[in-house]
PDB file of C-alpha atoms in Angstrom:
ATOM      1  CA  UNK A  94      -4.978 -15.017 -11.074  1.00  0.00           C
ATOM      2  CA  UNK A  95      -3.666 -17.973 -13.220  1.00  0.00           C
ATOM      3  CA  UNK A  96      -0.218 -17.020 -11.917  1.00  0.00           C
ATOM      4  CA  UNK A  97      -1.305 -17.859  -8.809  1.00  0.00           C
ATOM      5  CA  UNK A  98      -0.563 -13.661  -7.489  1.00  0.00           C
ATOM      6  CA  UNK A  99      -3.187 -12.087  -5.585  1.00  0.00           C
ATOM      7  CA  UNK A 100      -3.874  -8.485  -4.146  1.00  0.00           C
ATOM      8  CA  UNK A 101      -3.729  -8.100  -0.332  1.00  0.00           C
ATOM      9  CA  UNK A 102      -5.072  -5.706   1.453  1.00  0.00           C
ATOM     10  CA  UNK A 103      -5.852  -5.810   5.244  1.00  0.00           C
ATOM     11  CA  UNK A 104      -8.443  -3.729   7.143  1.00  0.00           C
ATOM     12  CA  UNK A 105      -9.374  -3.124  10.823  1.00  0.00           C
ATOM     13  CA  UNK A 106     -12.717  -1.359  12.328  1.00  0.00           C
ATOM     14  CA  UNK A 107     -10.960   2.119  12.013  1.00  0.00           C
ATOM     15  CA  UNK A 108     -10.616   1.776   7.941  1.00  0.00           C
ATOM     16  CA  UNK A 109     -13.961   0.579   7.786  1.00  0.00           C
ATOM     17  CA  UNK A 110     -16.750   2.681  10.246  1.00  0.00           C
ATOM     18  CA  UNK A 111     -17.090   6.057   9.088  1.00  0.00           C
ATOM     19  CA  UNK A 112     -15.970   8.630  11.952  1.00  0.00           C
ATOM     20  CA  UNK A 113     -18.341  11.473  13.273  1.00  0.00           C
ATOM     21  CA  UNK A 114     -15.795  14.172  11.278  1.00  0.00           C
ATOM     22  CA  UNK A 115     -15.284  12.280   8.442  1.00  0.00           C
ATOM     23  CA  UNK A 116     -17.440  11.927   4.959  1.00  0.00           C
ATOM     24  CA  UNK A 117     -16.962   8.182   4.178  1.00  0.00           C
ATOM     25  CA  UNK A 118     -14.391   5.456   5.618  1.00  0.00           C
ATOM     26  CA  UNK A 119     -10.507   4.797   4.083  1.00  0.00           C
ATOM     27  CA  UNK A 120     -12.194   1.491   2.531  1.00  0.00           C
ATOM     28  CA  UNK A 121     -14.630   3.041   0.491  1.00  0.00           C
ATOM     29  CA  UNK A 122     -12.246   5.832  -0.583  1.00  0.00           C
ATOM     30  CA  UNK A 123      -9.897   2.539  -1.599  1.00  0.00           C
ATOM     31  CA  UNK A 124     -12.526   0.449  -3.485  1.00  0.00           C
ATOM     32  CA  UNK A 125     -13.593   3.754  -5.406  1.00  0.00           C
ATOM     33  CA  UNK A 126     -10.550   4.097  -6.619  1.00  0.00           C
ATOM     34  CA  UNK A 127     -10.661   0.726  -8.564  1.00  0.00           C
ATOM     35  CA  UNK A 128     -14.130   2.451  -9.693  1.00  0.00           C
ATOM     36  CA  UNK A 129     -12.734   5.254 -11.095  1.00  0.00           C
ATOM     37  CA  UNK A 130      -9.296   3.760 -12.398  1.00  0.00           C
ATOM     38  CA  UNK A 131      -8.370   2.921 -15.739  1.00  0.00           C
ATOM     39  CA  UNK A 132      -8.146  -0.988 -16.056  1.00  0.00           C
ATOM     40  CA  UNK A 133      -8.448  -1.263 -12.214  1.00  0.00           C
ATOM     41  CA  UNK A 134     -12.173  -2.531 -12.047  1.00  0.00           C
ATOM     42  CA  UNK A 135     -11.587  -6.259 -12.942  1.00  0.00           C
ATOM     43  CA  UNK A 136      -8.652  -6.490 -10.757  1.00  0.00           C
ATOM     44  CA  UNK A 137     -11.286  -6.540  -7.366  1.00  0.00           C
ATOM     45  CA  UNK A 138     -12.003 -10.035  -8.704  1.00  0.00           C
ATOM     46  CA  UNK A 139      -8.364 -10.533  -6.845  1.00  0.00           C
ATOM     47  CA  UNK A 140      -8.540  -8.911  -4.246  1.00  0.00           C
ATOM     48  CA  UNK A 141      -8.840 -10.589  -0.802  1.00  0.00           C
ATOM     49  CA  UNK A 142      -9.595  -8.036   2.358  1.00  0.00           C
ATOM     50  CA  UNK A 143      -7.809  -9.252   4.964  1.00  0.00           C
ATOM     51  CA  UNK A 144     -10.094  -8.402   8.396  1.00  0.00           C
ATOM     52  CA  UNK A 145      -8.019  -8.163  11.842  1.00  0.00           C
ATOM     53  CA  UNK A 146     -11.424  -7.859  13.713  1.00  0.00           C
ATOM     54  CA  UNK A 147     -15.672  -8.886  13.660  1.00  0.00           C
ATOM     55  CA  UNK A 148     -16.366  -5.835  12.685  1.00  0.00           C
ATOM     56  CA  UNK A 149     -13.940  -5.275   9.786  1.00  0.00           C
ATOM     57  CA  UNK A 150     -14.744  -9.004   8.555  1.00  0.00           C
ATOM     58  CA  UNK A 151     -18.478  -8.194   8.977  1.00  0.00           C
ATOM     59  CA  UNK A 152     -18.160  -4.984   6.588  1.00  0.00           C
ATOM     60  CA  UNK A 153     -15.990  -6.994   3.849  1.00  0.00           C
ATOM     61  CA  UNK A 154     -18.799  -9.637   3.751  1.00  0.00           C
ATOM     62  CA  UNK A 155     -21.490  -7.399   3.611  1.00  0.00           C
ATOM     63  CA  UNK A 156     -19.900  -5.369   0.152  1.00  0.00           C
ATOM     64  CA  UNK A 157     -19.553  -9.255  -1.199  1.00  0.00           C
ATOM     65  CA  UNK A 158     -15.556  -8.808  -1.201  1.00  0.00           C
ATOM     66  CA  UNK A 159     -13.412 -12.066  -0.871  1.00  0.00           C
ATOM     67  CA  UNK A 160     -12.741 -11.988   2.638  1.00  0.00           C
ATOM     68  CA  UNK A 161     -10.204 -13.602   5.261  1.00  0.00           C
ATOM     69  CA  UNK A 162     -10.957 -12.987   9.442  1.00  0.00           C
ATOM     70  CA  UNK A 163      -7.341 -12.898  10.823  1.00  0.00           C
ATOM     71  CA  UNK A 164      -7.406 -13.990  14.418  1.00  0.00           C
ATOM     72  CA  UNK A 165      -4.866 -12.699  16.795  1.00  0.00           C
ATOM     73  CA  UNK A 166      -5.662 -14.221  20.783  1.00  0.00           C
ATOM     74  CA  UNK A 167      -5.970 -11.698  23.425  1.00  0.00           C
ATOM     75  CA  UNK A 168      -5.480  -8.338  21.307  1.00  0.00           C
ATOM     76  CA  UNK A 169      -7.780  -6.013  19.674  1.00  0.00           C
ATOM     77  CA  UNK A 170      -7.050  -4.271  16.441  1.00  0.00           C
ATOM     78  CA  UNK A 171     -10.048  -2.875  15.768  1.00  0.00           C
ATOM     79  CA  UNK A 172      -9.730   0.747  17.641  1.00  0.00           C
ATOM     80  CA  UNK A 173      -7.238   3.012  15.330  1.00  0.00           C
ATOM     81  CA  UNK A 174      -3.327   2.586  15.646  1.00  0.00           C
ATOM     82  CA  UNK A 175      -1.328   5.522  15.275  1.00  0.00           C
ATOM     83  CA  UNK A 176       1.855   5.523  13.902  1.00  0.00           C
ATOM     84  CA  UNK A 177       4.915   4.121  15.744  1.00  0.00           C
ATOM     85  CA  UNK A 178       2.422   3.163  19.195  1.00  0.00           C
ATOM     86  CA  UNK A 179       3.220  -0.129  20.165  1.00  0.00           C
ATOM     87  CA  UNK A 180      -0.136  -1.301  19.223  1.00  0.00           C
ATOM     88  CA  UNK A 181       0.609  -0.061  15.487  1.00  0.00           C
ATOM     89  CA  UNK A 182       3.718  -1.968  15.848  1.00  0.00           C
ATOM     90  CA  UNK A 183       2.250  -5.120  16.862  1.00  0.00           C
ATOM     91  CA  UNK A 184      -0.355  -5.132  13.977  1.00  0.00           C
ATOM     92  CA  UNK A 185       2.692  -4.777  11.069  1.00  0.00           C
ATOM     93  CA  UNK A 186       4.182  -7.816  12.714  1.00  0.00           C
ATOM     94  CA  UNK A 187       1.397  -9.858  12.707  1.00  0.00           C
ATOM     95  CA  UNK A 188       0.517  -8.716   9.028  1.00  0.00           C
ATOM     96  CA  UNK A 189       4.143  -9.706   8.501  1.00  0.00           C
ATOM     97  CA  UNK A 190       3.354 -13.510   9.224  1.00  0.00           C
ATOM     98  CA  UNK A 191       0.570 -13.865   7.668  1.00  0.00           C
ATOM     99  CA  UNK A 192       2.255 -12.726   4.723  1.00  0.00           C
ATOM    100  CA  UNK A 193       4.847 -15.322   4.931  1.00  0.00           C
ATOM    101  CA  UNK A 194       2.264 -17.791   5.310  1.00  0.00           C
ATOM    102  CA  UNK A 195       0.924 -16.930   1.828  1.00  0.00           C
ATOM    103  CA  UNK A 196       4.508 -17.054   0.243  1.00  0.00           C
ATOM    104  CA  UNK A 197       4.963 -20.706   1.874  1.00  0.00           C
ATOM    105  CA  UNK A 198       1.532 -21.852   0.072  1.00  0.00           C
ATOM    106  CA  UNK A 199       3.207 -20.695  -3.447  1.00  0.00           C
ATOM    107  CA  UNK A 200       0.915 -17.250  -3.782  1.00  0.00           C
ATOM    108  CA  UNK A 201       2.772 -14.281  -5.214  1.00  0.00           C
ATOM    109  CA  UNK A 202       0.551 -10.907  -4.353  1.00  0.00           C
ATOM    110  CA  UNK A 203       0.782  -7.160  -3.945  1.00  0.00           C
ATOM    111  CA  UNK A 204       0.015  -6.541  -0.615  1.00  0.00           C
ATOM    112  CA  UNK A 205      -1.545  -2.921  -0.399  1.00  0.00           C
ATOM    113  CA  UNK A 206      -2.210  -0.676   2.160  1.00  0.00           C
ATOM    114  CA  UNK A 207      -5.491   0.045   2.035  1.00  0.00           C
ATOM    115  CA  UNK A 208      -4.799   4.163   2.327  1.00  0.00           C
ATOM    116  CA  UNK A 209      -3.381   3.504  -1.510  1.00  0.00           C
ATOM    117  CA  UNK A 210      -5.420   4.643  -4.115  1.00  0.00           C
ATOM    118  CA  UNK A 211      -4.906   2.446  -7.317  1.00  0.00           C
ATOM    119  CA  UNK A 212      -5.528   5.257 -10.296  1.00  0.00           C
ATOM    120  CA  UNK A 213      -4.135   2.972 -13.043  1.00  0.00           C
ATOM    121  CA  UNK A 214      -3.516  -0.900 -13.493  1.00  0.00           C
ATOM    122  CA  UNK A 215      -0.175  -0.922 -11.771  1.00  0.00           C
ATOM    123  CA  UNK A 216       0.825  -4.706 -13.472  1.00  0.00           C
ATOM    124  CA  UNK A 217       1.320  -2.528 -16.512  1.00  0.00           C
ATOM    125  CA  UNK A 218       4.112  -1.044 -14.694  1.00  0.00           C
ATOM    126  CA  UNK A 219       5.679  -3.837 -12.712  1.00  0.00           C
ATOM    127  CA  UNK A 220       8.362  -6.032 -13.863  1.00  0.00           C
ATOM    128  CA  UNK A 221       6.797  -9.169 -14.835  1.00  0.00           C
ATOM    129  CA  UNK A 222       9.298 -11.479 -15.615  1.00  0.00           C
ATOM    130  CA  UNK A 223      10.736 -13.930 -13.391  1.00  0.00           C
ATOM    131  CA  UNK A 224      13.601 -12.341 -12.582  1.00  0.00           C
ATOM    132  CA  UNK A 225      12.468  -9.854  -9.878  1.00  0.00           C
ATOM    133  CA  UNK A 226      11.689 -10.742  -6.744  1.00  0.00           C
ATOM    134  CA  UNK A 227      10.399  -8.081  -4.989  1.00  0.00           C
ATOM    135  CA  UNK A 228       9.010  -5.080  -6.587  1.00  0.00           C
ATOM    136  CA  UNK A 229       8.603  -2.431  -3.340  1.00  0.00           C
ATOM    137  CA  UNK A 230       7.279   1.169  -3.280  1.00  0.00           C
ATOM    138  CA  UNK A 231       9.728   4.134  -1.535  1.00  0.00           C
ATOM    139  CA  UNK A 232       8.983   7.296  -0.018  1.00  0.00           C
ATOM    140  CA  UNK A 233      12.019   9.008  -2.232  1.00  0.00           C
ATOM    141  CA  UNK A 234      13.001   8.053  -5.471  1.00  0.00           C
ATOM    142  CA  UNK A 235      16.288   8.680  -6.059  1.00  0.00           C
ATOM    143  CA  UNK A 236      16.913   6.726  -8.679  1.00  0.00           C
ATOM    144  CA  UNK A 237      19.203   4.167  -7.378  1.00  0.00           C
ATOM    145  CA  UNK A 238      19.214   0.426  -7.275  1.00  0.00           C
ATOM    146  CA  UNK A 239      21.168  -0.082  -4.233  1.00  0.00           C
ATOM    147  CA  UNK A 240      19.050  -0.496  -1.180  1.00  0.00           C
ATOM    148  CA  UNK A 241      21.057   1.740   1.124  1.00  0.00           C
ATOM    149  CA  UNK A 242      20.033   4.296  -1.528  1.00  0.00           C
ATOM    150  CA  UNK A 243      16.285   3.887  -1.055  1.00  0.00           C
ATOM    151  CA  UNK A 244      13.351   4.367   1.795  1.00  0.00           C
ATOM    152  CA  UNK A 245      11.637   1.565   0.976  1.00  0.00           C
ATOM    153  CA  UNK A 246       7.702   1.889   2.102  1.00  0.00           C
ATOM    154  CA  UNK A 247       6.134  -1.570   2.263  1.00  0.00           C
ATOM    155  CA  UNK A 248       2.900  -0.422   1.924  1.00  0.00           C
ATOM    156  CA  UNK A 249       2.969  -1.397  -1.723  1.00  0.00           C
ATOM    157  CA  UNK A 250       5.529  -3.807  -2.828  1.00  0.00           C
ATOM    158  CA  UNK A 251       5.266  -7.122  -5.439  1.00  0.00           C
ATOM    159  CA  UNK A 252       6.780 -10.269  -4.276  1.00  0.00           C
ATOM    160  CA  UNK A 253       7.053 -13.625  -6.025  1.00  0.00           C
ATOM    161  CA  UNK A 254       6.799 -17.040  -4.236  1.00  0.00           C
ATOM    162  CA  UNK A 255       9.801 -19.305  -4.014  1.00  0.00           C
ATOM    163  CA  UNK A 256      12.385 -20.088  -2.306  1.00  0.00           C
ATOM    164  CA  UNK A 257      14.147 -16.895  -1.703  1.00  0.00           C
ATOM    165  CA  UNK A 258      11.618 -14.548  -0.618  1.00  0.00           C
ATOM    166  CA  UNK A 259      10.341 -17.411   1.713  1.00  0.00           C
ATOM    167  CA  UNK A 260      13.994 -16.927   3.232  1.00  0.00           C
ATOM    168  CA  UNK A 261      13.220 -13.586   2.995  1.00  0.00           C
ATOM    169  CA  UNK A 262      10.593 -13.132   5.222  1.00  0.00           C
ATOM    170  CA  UNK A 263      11.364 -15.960   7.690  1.00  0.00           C
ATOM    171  CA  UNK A 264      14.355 -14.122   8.527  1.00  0.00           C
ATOM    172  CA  UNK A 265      12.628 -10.523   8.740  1.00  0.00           C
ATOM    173  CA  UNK A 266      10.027 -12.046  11.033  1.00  0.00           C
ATOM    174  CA  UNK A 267      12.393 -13.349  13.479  1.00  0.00           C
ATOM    175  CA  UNK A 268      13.889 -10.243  14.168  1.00  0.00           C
ATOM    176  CA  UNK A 269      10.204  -9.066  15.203  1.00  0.00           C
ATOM    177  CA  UNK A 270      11.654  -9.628  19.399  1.00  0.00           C
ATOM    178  CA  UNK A 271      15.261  -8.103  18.854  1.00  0.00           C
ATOM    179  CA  UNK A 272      14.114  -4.736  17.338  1.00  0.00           C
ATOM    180  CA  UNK A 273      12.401  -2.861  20.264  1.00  0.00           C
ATOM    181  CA  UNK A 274      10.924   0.436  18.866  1.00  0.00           C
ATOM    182  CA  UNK A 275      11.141  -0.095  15.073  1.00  0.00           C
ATOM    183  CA  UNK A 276       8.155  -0.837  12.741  1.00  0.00           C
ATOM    184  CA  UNK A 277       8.522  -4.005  10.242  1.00  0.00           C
ATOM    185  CA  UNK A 278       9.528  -1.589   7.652  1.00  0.00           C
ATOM    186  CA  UNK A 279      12.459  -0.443   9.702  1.00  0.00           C
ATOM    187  CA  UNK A 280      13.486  -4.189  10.025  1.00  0.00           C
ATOM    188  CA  UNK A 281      13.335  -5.204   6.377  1.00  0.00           C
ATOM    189  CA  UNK A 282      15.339  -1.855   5.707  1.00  0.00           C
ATOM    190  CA  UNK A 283      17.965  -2.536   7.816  1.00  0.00           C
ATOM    191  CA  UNK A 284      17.852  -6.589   6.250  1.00  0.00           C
ATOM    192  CA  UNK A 285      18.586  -5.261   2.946  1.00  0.00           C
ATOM    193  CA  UNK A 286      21.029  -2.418   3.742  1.00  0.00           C
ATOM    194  CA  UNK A 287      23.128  -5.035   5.305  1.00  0.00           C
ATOM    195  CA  UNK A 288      23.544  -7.843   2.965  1.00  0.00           C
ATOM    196  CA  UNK A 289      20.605  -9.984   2.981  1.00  0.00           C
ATOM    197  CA  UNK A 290      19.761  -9.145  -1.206  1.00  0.00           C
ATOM    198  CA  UNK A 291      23.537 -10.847  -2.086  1.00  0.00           C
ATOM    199  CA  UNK A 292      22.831 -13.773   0.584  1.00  0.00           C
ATOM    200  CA  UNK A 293      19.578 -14.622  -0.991  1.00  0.00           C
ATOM    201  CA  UNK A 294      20.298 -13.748  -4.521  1.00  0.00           C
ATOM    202  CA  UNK A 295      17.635 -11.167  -4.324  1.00  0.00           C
ATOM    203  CA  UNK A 296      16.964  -9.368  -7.310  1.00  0.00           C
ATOM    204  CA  UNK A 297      15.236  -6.305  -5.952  1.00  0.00           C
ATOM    205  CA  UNK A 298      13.447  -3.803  -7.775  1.00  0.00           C
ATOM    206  CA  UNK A 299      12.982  -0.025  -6.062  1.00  0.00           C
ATOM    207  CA  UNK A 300       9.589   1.646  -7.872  1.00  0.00           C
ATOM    208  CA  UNK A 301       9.538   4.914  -8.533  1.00  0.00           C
ATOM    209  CA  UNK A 302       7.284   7.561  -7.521  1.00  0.00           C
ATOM    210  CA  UNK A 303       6.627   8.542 -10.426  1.00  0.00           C
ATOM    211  CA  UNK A 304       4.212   5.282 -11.139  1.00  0.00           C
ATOM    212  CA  UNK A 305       3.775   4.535  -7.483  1.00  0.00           C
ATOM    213  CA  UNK A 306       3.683   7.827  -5.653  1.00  0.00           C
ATOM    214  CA  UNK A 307       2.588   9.126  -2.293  1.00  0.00           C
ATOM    215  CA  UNK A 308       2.585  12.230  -0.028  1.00  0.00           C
ATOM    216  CA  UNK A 309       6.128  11.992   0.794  1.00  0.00           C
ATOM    217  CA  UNK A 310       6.921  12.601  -2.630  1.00  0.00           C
ATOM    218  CA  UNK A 311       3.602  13.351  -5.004  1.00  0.00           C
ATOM    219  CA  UNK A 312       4.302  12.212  -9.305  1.00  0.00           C
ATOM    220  CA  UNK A 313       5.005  15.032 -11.238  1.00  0.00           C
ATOM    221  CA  UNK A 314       3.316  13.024 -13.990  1.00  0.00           C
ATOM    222  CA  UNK A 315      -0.557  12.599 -13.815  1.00  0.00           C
ATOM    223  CA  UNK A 316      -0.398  10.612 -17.163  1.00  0.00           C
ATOM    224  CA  UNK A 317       1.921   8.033 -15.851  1.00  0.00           C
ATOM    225  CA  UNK A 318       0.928   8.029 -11.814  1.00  0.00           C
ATOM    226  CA  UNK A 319      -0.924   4.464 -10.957  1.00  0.00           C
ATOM    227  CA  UNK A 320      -1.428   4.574  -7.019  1.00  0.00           C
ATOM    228  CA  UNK A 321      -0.952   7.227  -4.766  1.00  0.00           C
ATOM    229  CA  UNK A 322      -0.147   6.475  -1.262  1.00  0.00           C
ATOM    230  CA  UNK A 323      -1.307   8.477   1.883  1.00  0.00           C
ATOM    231  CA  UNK A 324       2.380   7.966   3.567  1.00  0.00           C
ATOM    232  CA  UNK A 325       4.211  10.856   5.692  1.00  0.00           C
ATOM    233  CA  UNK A 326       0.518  11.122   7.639  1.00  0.00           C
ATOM    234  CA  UNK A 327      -0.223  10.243  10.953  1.00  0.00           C
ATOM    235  CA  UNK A 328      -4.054   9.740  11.124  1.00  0.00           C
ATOM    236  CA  UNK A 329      -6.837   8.208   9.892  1.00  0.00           C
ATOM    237  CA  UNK A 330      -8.899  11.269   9.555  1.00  0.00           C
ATOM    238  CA  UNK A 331      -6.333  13.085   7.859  1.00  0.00           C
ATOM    239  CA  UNK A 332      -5.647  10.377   5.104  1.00  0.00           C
ATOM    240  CA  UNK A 333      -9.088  10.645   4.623  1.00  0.00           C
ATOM    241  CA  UNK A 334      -9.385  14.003   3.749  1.00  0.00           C
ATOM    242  CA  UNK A 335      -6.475  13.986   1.680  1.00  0.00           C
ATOM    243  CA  UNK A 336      -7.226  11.340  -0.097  1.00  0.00           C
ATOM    244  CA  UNK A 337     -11.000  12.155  -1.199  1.00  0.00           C
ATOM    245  CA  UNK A 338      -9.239  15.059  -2.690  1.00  0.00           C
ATOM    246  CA  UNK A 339      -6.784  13.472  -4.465  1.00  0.00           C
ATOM    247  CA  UNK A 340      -9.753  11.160  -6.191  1.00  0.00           C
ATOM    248  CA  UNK A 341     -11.276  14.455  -6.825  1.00  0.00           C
ATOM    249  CA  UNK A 342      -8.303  15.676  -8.467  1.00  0.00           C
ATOM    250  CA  UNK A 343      -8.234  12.767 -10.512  1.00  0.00           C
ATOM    251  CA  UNK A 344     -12.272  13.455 -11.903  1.00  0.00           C
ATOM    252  CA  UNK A 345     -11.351  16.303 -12.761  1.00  0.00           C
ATOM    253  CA  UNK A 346      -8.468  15.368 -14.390  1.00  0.00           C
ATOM    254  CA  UNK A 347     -10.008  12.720 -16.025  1.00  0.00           C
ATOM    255  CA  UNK A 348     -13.377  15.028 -17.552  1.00  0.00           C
ATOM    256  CA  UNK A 349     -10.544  17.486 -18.890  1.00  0.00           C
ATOM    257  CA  UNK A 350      -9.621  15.397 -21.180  1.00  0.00           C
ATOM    258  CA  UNK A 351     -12.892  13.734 -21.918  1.00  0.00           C
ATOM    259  CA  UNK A 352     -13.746  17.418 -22.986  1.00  0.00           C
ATOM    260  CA  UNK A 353     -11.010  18.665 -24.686  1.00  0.00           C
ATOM    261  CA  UNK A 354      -9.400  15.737 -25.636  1.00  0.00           C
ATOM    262  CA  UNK A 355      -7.331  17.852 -28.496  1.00  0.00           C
ATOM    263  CA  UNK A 356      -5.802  19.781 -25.264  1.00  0.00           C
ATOM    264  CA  UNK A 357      -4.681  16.232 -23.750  1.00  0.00           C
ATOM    265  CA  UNK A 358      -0.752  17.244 -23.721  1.00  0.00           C
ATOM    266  CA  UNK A 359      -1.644  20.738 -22.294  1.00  0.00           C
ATOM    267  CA  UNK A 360      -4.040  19.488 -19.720  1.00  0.00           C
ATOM    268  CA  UNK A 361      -1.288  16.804 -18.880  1.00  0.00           C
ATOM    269  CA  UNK A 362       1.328  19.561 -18.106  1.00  0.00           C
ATOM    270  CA  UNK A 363      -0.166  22.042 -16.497  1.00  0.00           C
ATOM    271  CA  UNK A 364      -1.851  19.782 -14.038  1.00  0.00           C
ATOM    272  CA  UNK A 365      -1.212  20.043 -10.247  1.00  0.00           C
ATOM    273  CA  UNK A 366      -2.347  18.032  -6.987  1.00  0.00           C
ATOM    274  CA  UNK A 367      -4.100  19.645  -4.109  1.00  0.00           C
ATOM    275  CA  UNK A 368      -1.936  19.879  -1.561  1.00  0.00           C
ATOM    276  CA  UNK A 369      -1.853  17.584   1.298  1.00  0.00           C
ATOM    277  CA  UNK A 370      -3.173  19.989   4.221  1.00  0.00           C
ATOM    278  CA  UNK A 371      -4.785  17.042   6.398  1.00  0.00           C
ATOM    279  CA  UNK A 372      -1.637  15.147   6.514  1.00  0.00           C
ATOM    280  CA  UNK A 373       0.334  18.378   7.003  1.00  0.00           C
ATOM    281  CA  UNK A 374      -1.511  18.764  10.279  1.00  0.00           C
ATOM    282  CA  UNK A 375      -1.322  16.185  11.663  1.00  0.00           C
ATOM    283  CA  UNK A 376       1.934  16.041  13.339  1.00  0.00           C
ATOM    284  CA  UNK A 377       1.180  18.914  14.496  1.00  0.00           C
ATOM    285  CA  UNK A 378      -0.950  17.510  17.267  1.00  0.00           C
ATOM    286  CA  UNK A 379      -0.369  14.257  19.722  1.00  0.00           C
ATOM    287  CA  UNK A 380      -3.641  13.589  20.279  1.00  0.00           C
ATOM    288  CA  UNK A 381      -6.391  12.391  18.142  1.00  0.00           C
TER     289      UNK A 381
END
């Protein structure tokens, strides 16, 4: 943009080949979104697909996306990487550099996770100002602006470049060998429960679910929600499902009020999200 912020997302084969079970792949499901968003269509122009494999990179290219083929020697992150595995763990890190590189080449972004669906333009609801430096999602909003008050989730979060957030993420990535066990998220967490927003002169913004929502904690408010994230779930299949449904909540939604537009504030209120029955199940099961 002329600001110089872009829109991250990064994708592997898993979010891109549809599955034998499934209906259509976690990167359609996330470009429809923008489709069917208010003010989100022109915002693809931005948006640069990050590919950790051929296959992934292959995909982006062939829907005419801006694409970027992220090399990592000697591993493959194409296959699917549940939550917590060490393989999972090892792809956050090295999204976590490559992140840092953009910040040292003066880009500000939103990095995305690509099981986000973006219902509304979420720049309408994002500090934008100077003063914040980091705008992240949480899994709980509890209305606090302390970080040991909030579970930060950084798969959505704003950050500008400069100086400090450089800082920022040098110092989160070279913890990446001293935290044995713990995802990136964990790390940063721990960074800004323990001091590093007053060493930095952070100014740190926590979003609220209410704009930026997920399964964790679903917005009670369907006229203010912009993305809806497919956290608290364990696999791909299961974000799928839940999140087709929460697009098809959103048509509906959406040709409610083209009908009856005089019933807008009624059809507002009374409105209520499927519930979340593939993610529920799956921590049920270990296997895939």
């Amino acid at each position: 943009m002329r600001n110089k912020t872009v829109i991250i997302a990064v994708v592997n084969r898993a979010y891109v080949e549809q599955s034998v079970n499934a209906e259509t792949t976690m990167l359609d499901l996330f470009l429809e979104s923008f489709w069917l968003g208010e003010d989100t269509r022109p915002l693809l122009d931005h948006l640069l697909l990050v590919a950790v494999d051929q296959t992934a990179y292959d995909r982006c290219m062939f829907k005419r996306l801006h694409c970027y083929r992220l090399v990592t020697e000697g591993v493959d992150f194409g296959e699917e990487k549940v939550f917590m595995s060490r393989d999972f763990i090892k792809m956050m890190w090295r999204r976590t550099f490559f992140l840092t590189e953009v910040l040292r080449r003066g880009y500000s972004f939103i990095f995305t996770d690509t099981d986000v669906v973006w219902l509304r333009n979420p720049f309408t609801k994002l500090s934008l100002n100077e003063t914040d430096d980091l705008q992240i999602s949480v899994d709980k909003y509890f209305g606090s602006r302390r970080p040991e008050h909030n579970l930060i989730n950084t798969g959505f979060y704003y950050i500008r470049s400069n100086k400090k957030t450089i800082s920022l993420f040098d110092k989160w990535y070279s913890l990446k060998d001293n935290s044995t066990g713990k995802k990136e998220q964990d790390v940063l967490l721990d960074l800004l429960r323990h001091g590093v927003v007053t060493e930095l002169d952070l100014r740190v913004r926590f979003l609220e679910t209410r704009h930026f929502s997920g399964f964790c904690e679903d917005s009670k408010d369907v006229g203010a929600v912009t993305t809806v994230h497919a956290n608290c779930c364990r696999h791909i299949n299961a974000k799928v499902r839940d999140l087709t449904a929460v697009l098809r909540d959103w048509k509906r939604f959406k040709a409610a009020l083209t009908k009856y537009p005089k019933a807008a504030r009624n059809i507002t209120r009374s409105f209520g999200w499927s519930r979340h029955y593939g993610c529920l199940n799956s921590w049920k099961s270990q296997t895939l």
